[in-house]
PDB file of N, CA and C in Angstrom:
ATOM      1  N   GLY A   1      99.090  93.465 125.582  1.00  0.00           N
ATOM      2  CA  GLY A   1     100.468  93.089 125.594  1.00  0.00           C
ATOM      3  C   GLY A   1     100.752  91.926 124.664  1.00  0.00           C
ATOM      4  N   HIS A   2     100.926  90.748 125.244  1.00  0.00           N
ATOM      5  CA  HIS A   2     101.362  89.575 124.503  1.00  0.00           C
ATOM      6  C   HIS A   2     100.328  89.124 123.473  1.00  0.00           C
ATOM      7  N   ILE A   3      99.049  89.119 123.854  1.00  0.00           N
ATOM      8  CA  ILE A   3      98.010  88.648 122.937  1.00  0.00           C
ATOM      9  C   ILE A   3      97.871  89.595 121.749  1.00  0.00           C
ATOM     10  N   SER A   4      97.892  90.909 121.980  1.00  0.00           N
ATOM     11  CA  SER A   4      97.742  91.853 120.879  1.00  0.00           C
ATOM     12  C   SER A   4      98.965  91.794 119.956  1.00  0.00           C
ATOM     13  N   TYR A   5     100.149  91.519 120.515  1.00  0.00           N
ATOM     14  CA  TYR A   5     101.364  91.348 119.721  1.00  0.00           C
ATOM     15  C   TYR A   5     101.189  90.176 118.756  1.00  0.00           C
ATOM     16  N   LEU A   6     100.728  89.043 119.283  1.00  0.00           N
ATOM     17  CA  LEU A   6     100.521  87.863 118.445  1.00  0.00           C
ATOM     18  C   LEU A   6      99.390  88.069 117.445  1.00  0.00           C
ATOM     19  N   THR A   7      98.352  88.797 117.850  1.00  0.00           N
ATOM     20  CA  THR A   7      97.242  89.089 116.945  1.00  0.00           C
ATOM     21  C   THR A   7      97.705  89.935 115.769  1.00  0.00           C
ATOM     22  N   LEU A   8      98.460  90.995 116.057  1.00  0.00           N
ATOM     23  CA  LEU A   8      98.975  91.846 114.988  1.00  0.00           C
ATOM     24  C   LEU A   8      99.920  91.080 114.074  1.00  0.00           C
ATOM     25  N   LEU A   9     100.751  90.246 114.661  1.00  0.00           N
ATOM     26  CA  LEU A   9     101.679  89.452 113.866  1.00  0.00           C
ATOM     27  C   LEU A   9     100.910  88.485 112.968  1.00  0.00           C
ATOM     28  N   SER A  10      99.863  87.861 113.492  1.00  0.00           N
ATOM     29  CA  SER A  10      99.045  86.948 112.694  1.00  0.00           C
ATOM     30  C   SER A  10      98.312  87.688 111.584  1.00  0.00           C
ATOM     31  N   LEU A  11      97.746  88.841 111.909  1.00  0.00           N
ATOM     32  CA  LEU A  11      97.009  89.615 110.913  1.00  0.00           C
ATOM     33  C   LEU A  11      97.923  90.149 109.813  1.00  0.00           C
ATOM     34  N   SER A  12      99.199  90.317 110.110  1.00  0.00           N
ATOM     35  CA  SER A  12     100.121  90.838 109.102  1.00  0.00           C
ATOM     36  C   SER A  12     100.251  89.886 107.909  1.00  0.00           C
ATOM     37  N   THR A  13      99.951  88.605 108.124  1.00  0.00           N
ATOM     38  CA  THR A  13      99.993  87.655 107.002  1.00  0.00           C
ATOM     39  C   THR A  13      98.893  87.932 105.992  1.00  0.00           C
ATOM     40  N   LEU A  14      97.858  88.669 106.421  1.00  0.00           N
ATOM     41  CA  LEU A  14      96.695  88.928 105.566  1.00  0.00           C
ATOM     42  C   LEU A  14      96.733  90.301 104.893  1.00  0.00           C
ATOM     43  N   ILE A  15      97.798  91.073 105.112  1.00  0.00           N
ATOM     44  CA  ILE A  15      97.856  92.435 104.568  1.00  0.00           C
ATOM     45  C   ILE A  15      97.722  92.434 103.046  1.00  0.00           C
ATOM     46  N   ILE A  16      98.494  91.597 102.363  1.00  0.00           N
ATOM     47  CA  ILE A  16      98.464  91.575 100.894  1.00  0.00           C
ATOM     48  C   ILE A  16      97.080  91.146 100.384  1.00  0.00           C
ATOM     49  N   PRO A  17      96.515  90.028 100.875  1.00  0.00           N
ATOM     50  CA  PRO A  17      95.168  89.659 100.402  1.00  0.00           C
ATOM     51  C   PRO A  17      94.103  90.709 100.712  1.00  0.00           C
ATOM     52  N   MET A  18      94.172  91.344 101.904  1.00  0.00           N
ATOM     53  CA  MET A  18      93.172  92.354 102.256  1.00  0.00           C
ATOM     54  C   MET A  18      93.284  93.570 101.344  1.00  0.00           C
ATOM     55  N   LEU A  19      94.512  94.033 101.098  1.00  0.00           N
ATOM     56  CA  LEU A  19      94.698  95.177 100.209  1.00  0.00           C
ATOM     57  C   LEU A  19      94.252  94.855  98.787  1.00  0.00           C
ATOM     58  N   ASP A  20      94.475  93.615  98.357  1.00  0.00           N
ATOM     59  CA  ASP A  20      94.052  93.196  97.024  1.00  0.00           C
ATOM     60  C   ASP A  20      92.529  93.247  96.906  1.00  0.00           C
ATOM     61  N   VAL A  21      91.831  92.736  97.893  1.00  0.00           N
ATOM     62  CA  VAL A  21      90.359  92.741  97.876  1.00  0.00           C
ATOM     63  C   VAL A  21      89.832  94.176  97.898  1.00  0.00           C
ATOM     64  N   ILE A  22      90.413  95.006  98.756  1.00  0.00           N
ATOM     65  CA  ILE A  22      89.982  96.412  98.839  1.00  0.00           C
ATOM     66  C   ILE A  22      90.204  97.112  97.502  1.00  0.00           C
ATOM     67  N   ARG A  23      91.372  96.887  96.887  1.00  0.00           N
ATOM     68  CA  ARG A  23      91.689  97.506  95.598  1.00  0.00           C
ATOM     69  C   ARG A  23      90.697  97.059  94.527  1.00  0.00           C
ATOM     70  N   VAL A  24      90.410  95.756  94.479  1.00  0.00           N
ATOM     71  CA  VAL A  24      89.496  95.213  93.466  1.00  0.00           C
ATOM     72  C   VAL A  24      88.092  95.791  93.646  1.00  0.00           C
ATOM     73  N   VAL A  25      87.607  95.862  94.869  1.00  0.00           N
ATOM     74  CA  VAL A  25      86.267  96.405  95.122  1.00  0.00           C
ATOM     75  C   VAL A  25      86.205  97.874  94.708  1.00  0.00           C
ATOM     76  N   ILE A  26      87.236  98.651  95.045  1.00  0.00           N
ATOM     77  CA  ILE A  26      87.257 100.072  94.669  1.00  0.00           C
ATOM     78  C   ILE A  26      87.243 100.226  93.147  1.00  0.00           C
ATOM     79  N   VAL A  27      88.053  99.431  92.457  1.00  0.00           N
ATOM     80  CA  VAL A  27      88.098  99.505  90.996  1.00  0.00           C
ATOM     81  C   VAL A  27      86.742  99.129  90.402  1.00  0.00           C
ATOM     82  N   ARG A  28      86.136  98.081  90.919  1.00  0.00           N
ATOM     83  CA  ARG A  28      84.826  97.664  90.400  1.00  0.00           C
ATOM     84  C   ARG A  28      83.773  98.748  90.619  1.00  0.00           C
ATOM     85  N   LEU A  29      83.754  99.339  91.809  1.00  0.00           N
ATOM     86  CA  LEU A  29      82.780 100.397  92.095  1.00  0.00           C
ATOM     87  C   LEU A  29      83.050 101.620  91.228  1.00  0.00           C
ATOM     88  N   LYS A  30      84.316 101.967  91.063  1.00  0.00           N
ATOM     89  CA  LYS A  30      84.689 103.116  90.231  1.00  0.00           C
ATOM     90  C   LYS A  30      84.232 102.914  88.786  1.00  0.00           C
ATOM     91  N   ASN A  31      84.315 101.670  88.304  1.00  0.00           N
ATOM     92  CA  ASN A  31      83.888 101.338  86.945  1.00  0.00           C
ATOM     93  C   ASN A  31      82.402 101.000  86.862  1.00  0.00           C
ATOM     94  N   LYS A  32      81.690 101.226  87.981  1.00  0.00           N
ATOM     95  CA  LYS A  32      80.244 100.959  88.075  1.00  0.00           C
ATOM     96  C   LYS A  32      79.893  99.501  87.806  1.00  0.00           C
ATOM     97  N   ASN A  33      80.776  98.604  88.253  1.00  0.00           N
ATOM     98  CA  ASN A  33      80.528  97.161  88.157  1.00  0.00           C
ATOM     99  C   ASN A  33      80.129  96.633  89.527  1.00  0.00           C
ATOM    100  N   ASN A  34      79.403  95.529  89.522  1.00  0.00           N
ATOM    101  CA  ASN A  34      79.015  94.875  90.768  1.00  0.00           C
ATOM    102  C   ASN A  34      80.285  94.384  91.475  1.00  0.00           C
ATOM    103  N   PRO A  35      80.523  94.804  92.728  1.00  0.00           N
ATOM    104  CA  PRO A  35      81.741  94.389  93.421  1.00  0.00           C
ATOM    105  C   PRO A  35      81.772  92.906  93.779  1.00  0.00           C
ATOM    106  N   PHE A  36      80.633  92.222  93.633  1.00  0.00           N
ATOM    107  CA  PHE A  36      80.565  90.811  93.996  1.00  0.00           C
ATOM    108  C   PHE A  36      80.665  89.863  92.807  1.00  0.00           C
ATOM    109  N   LEU A  37      80.714  90.409  91.591  1.00  0.00           N
ATOM    110  CA  LEU A  37      80.846  89.560  90.413  1.00  0.00           C
ATOM    111  C   LEU A  37      82.324  89.331  90.103  1.00  0.00           C
ATOM    112  N   PRO A  38      82.686  88.133  89.684  1.00  0.00           N
ATOM    113  CA  PRO A  38      84.102  87.827  89.446  1.00  0.00           C
ATOM    114  C   PRO A  38      84.651  88.527  88.205  1.00  0.00           C
ATOM    115  N   ASP A  39      85.959  88.772  88.244  1.00  0.00           N
ATOM    116  CA  ASP A  39      86.677  89.280  87.086  1.00  0.00           C
ATOM    117  C   ASP A  39      88.132  88.837  87.209  1.00  0.00           C
ATOM    118  N   LYS A  40      88.979  89.356  86.370  1.00  0.00           N
ATOM    119  CA  LYS A  40      90.397  88.963  86.376  1.00  0.00           C
ATOM    120  C   LYS A  40      91.267  90.092  86.930  1.00  0.00           C
ATOM    121  N   ASN A  41      90.731  90.843  87.894  1.00  0.00           N
ATOM    122  CA  ASN A  41      91.428  92.010  88.408  1.00  0.00           C
ATOM    123  C   ASN A  41      92.266  91.726  89.654  1.00  0.00           C
ATOM    124  N   HIS A  42      92.154  90.543  90.237  1.00  0.00           N
ATOM    125  CA  HIS A  42      92.953  90.223  91.424  1.00  0.00           C
ATOM    126  C   HIS A  42      94.421  90.056  91.049  1.00  0.00           C
ATOM    127  N   ILE A  43      95.271  90.271  92.024  1.00  0.00           N
ATOM    128  CA  ILE A  43      96.721  90.286  91.790  1.00  0.00           C
ATOM    129  C   ILE A  43      97.215  88.976  91.181  1.00  0.00           C
ATOM    130  N   HIS A  44      96.650  87.850  91.596  1.00  0.00           N
ATOM    131  CA  HIS A  44      97.146  86.582  91.050  1.00  0.00           C
ATOM    132  C   HIS A  44      96.816  86.459  89.558  1.00  0.00           C
ATOM    133  N   HIS A  45      95.676  87.002  89.137  1.00  0.00           N
ATOM    134  CA  HIS A  45      95.342  86.993  87.709  1.00  0.00           C
ATOM    135  C   HIS A  45      96.308  87.889  86.933  1.00  0.00           C
ATOM    136  N   LYS A  46      96.611  89.055  87.498  1.00  0.00           N
ATOM    137  CA  LYS A  46      97.512  89.990  86.826  1.00  0.00           C
ATOM    138  C   LYS A  46      98.923  89.414  86.707  1.00  0.00           C
ATOM    139  N   LEU A  47      99.394  88.739  87.756  1.00  0.00           N
ATOM    140  CA  LEU A  47     100.722  88.127  87.706  1.00  0.00           C
ATOM    141  C   LEU A  47     100.768  87.012  86.670  1.00  0.00           C
ATOM    142  N   MET A  48      99.726  86.201  86.619  1.00  0.00           N
ATOM    143  CA  MET A  48      99.699  85.106  85.646  1.00  0.00           C
ATOM    144  C   MET A  48      99.554  85.651  84.219  1.00  0.00           C
ATOM    145  N   ALA A  49      98.813  86.736  84.051  1.00  0.00           N
ATOM    146  CA  ALA A  49      98.701  87.365  82.729  1.00  0.00           C
ATOM    147  C   ALA A  49     100.035  87.972  82.298  1.00  0.00           C
ATOM    148  N   ALA A  50     100.860  88.333  83.287  1.00  0.00           N
ATOM    149  CA  ALA A  50     102.188  88.891  82.991  1.00  0.00           C
ATOM    150  C   ALA A  50     103.192  87.803  82.641  1.00  0.00           C
ATOM    151  N   GLY A  51     102.771  86.536  82.734  1.00  0.00           N
ATOM    152  CA  GLY A  51     103.636  85.447  82.314  1.00  0.00           C
ATOM    153  C   GLY A  51     104.143  84.549  83.425  1.00  0.00           C
ATOM    154  N   PHE A  52     103.787  84.845  84.667  1.00  0.00           N
ATOM    155  CA  PHE A  52     104.220  83.990  85.768  1.00  0.00           C
ATOM    156  C   PHE A  52     103.360  82.727  85.808  1.00  0.00           C
ATOM    157  N   SER A  53     103.971  81.618  86.178  1.00  0.00           N
ATOM    158  CA  SER A  53     103.225  80.370  86.336  1.00  0.00           C
ATOM    159  C   SER A  53     102.432  80.432  87.647  1.00  0.00           C
ATOM    160  N   GLN A  54     101.550  79.447  87.855  1.00  0.00           N
ATOM    161  CA  GLN A  54     100.805  79.387  89.117  1.00  0.00           C
ATOM    162  C   GLN A  54     101.758  79.279  90.296  1.00  0.00           C
ATOM    163  N   THR A  55     102.777  78.442  90.166  1.00  0.00           N
ATOM    164  CA  THR A  55     103.744  78.258  91.254  1.00  0.00           C
ATOM    165  C   THR A  55     104.516  79.537  91.520  1.00  0.00           C
ATOM    166  N   GLN A  56     104.964  80.204  90.475  1.00  0.00           N
ATOM    167  CA  GLN A  56     105.706  81.457  90.641  1.00  0.00           C
ATOM    168  C   GLN A  56     104.816  82.536  91.271  1.00  0.00           C
ATOM    169  N   THR A  57     103.570  82.577  90.837  1.00  0.00           N
ATOM    170  CA  THR A  57     102.618  83.540  91.390  1.00  0.00           C
ATOM    171  C   THR A  57     102.409  83.285  92.874  1.00  0.00           C
ATOM    172  N   LEU A  58     102.210  82.037  93.232  1.00  0.00           N
ATOM    173  CA  LEU A  58     102.039  81.676  94.637  1.00  0.00           C
ATOM    174  C   LEU A  58     103.267  82.065  95.449  1.00  0.00           C
ATOM    175  N   ARG A  59     104.442  81.774  94.920  1.00  0.00           N
ATOM    176  CA  ARG A  59     105.680  82.109  95.630  1.00  0.00           C
ATOM    177  C   ARG A  59     105.846  83.616  95.796  1.00  0.00           C
ATOM    178  N   LEU A  60     105.508  84.377  94.768  1.00  0.00           N
ATOM    179  CA  LEU A  60     105.603  85.840  94.870  1.00  0.00           C
ATOM    180  C   LEU A  60     104.671  86.393  95.942  1.00  0.00           C
ATOM    181  N   ILE A  61     103.416  85.930  95.933  1.00  0.00           N
ATOM    182  CA  ILE A  61     102.445  86.428  96.910  1.00  0.00           C
ATOM    183  C   ILE A  61     102.833  86.002  98.326  1.00  0.00           C
ATOM    184  N   LEU A  62     103.255  84.745  98.482  1.00  0.00           N
ATOM    185  CA  LEU A  62     103.687  84.278  99.811  1.00  0.00           C
ATOM    186  C   LEU A  62     104.931  85.026 100.281  1.00  0.00           C
ATOM    187  N   SER A  63     105.829  85.331  99.367  1.00  0.00           N
ATOM    188  CA  SER A  63     107.028  86.106  99.728  1.00  0.00           C
ATOM    189  C   SER A  63     106.644  87.507 100.189  1.00  0.00           C
ATOM    190  N   ALA A  64     105.713  88.133  99.467  1.00  0.00           N
ATOM    191  CA  ALA A  64     105.251  89.468  99.857  1.00  0.00           C
ATOM    192  C   ALA A  64     104.596  89.426 101.239  1.00  0.00           C
ATOM    193  N   CYS A  65     103.805  88.389 101.497  1.00  0.00           N
ATOM    194  CA  CYS A  65     103.186  88.220 102.820  1.00  0.00           C
ATOM    195  C   CYS A  65     104.256  88.004 103.887  1.00  0.00           C
ATOM    196  N   GLY A  66     105.273  87.222 103.558  1.00  0.00           N
ATOM    197  CA  GLY A  66     106.375  86.984 104.487  1.00  0.00           C
ATOM    198  C   GLY A  66     107.121  88.260 104.810  1.00  0.00           C
ATOM    199  N   ILE A  67     107.329  89.104 103.817  1.00  0.00           N
ATOM    200  CA  ILE A  67     107.991  90.387 104.048  1.00  0.00           C
ATOM    201  C   ILE A  67     107.143  91.263 104.969  1.00  0.00           C
ATOM    202  N   CYS A  68     105.818  91.231 104.795  1.00  0.00           N
ATOM    203  CA  CYS A  68     104.919  91.976 105.689  1.00  0.00           C
ATOM    204  C   CYS A  68     105.046  91.484 107.128  1.00  0.00           C
ATOM    205  N   VAL A  69     105.158  90.176 107.302  1.00  0.00           N
ATOM    206  CA  VAL A  69     105.321  89.602 108.646  1.00  0.00           C
ATOM    207  C   VAL A  69     106.651  90.062 109.249  1.00  0.00           C
ATOM    208  N   ILE A  70     107.713  90.018 108.468  1.00  0.00           N
ATOM    209  CA  ILE A  70     109.033  90.438 108.966  1.00  0.00           C
ATOM    210  C   ILE A  70     109.016  91.913 109.351  1.00  0.00           C
ATOM    211  N   ILE A  71     108.409  92.754 108.523  1.00  0.00           N
ATOM    212  CA  ILE A  71     108.318  94.184 108.841  1.00  0.00           C
ATOM    213  C   ILE A  71     107.508  94.395 110.110  1.00  0.00           C
ATOM    214  N   THR A  72     106.362  93.713 110.216  1.00  0.00           N
ATOM    215  CA  THR A  72     105.520  93.830 111.413  1.00  0.00           C
ATOM    216  C   THR A  72     106.269  93.365 112.645  1.00  0.00           C
ATOM    217  N   TRP A  73     106.935  92.221 112.546  1.00  0.00           N
ATOM    218  CA  TRP A  73     107.699  91.690 113.682  1.00  0.00           C
ATOM    219  C   TRP A  73     108.802  92.667 114.100  1.00  0.00           C
ATOM    220  N   THR A  74     109.479  93.245 113.114  1.00  0.00           N
ATOM    221  CA  THR A  74     110.553  94.193 113.411  1.00  0.00           C
ATOM    222  C   THR A  74     110.006  95.423 114.129  1.00  0.00           C
ATOM    223  N   ILE A  75     108.921  95.979 113.617  1.00  0.00           N
ATOM    224  CA  ILE A  75     108.328  97.165 114.233  1.00  0.00           C
ATOM    225  C   ILE A  75     107.842  96.841 115.649  1.00  0.00           C
ATOM    226  N   LEU A  76     107.146  95.712 115.796  1.00  0.00           N
ATOM    227  CA  LEU A  76     106.634  95.338 117.115  1.00  0.00           C
ATOM    228  C   LEU A  76     107.756  95.064 118.106  1.00  0.00           C
ATOM    229  N   SER A  77     108.850  94.469 117.632  1.00  0.00           N
ATOM    230  CA  SER A  77     109.958  94.182 118.542  1.00  0.00           C
ATOM    231  C   SER A  77     110.643  95.457 119.013  1.00  0.00           C
ATOM    232  N   LEU A  78     110.559  96.519 118.219  1.00  0.00           N
ATOM    233  CA  LEU A  78     111.116  97.804 118.626  1.00  0.00           C
ATOM    234  C   LEU A  78     110.192  98.526 119.607  1.00  0.00           C
ATOM    235  N   ILE A  79     108.884  98.310 119.446  1.00  0.00           N
ATOM    236  CA  ILE A  79     107.885  99.000 120.282  1.00  0.00           C
ATOM    237  C   ILE A  79     107.648  98.236 121.587  1.00  0.00           C
ATOM    238  N   VAL A  80     107.437  96.921 121.482  1.00  0.00           N
ATOM    239  CA  VAL A  80     107.089  96.087 122.649  1.00  0.00           C
ATOM    240  C   VAL A  80     108.377  95.514 123.228  1.00  0.00           C
ATOM    241  N   LYS A  81     108.641  95.860 124.444  1.00  0.00           N
ATOM    242  CA  LYS A  81     109.848  95.340 125.110  1.00  0.00           C
ATOM    243  C   LYS A  81     109.474  94.437 126.254  1.00  0.00           C
TER     244      LYS A  81
END
């Protein structure tokens, strides 16, 4: 009930970073690269390469995480009464 609601809401803040890590590992494995070696394939590198500043990149990623929280909260509020 209440604890799982809060757990899901807390975990929703990590959706963007988790998907980014999963995407990067899949791309590295697909390209036959070591998934543990660094590269510039993470979303923050791509945003900065596209011309966004560090601050703008941070704001974009935090905004995306915030939207995930709002969506999760909305869905949970409809399901959990």
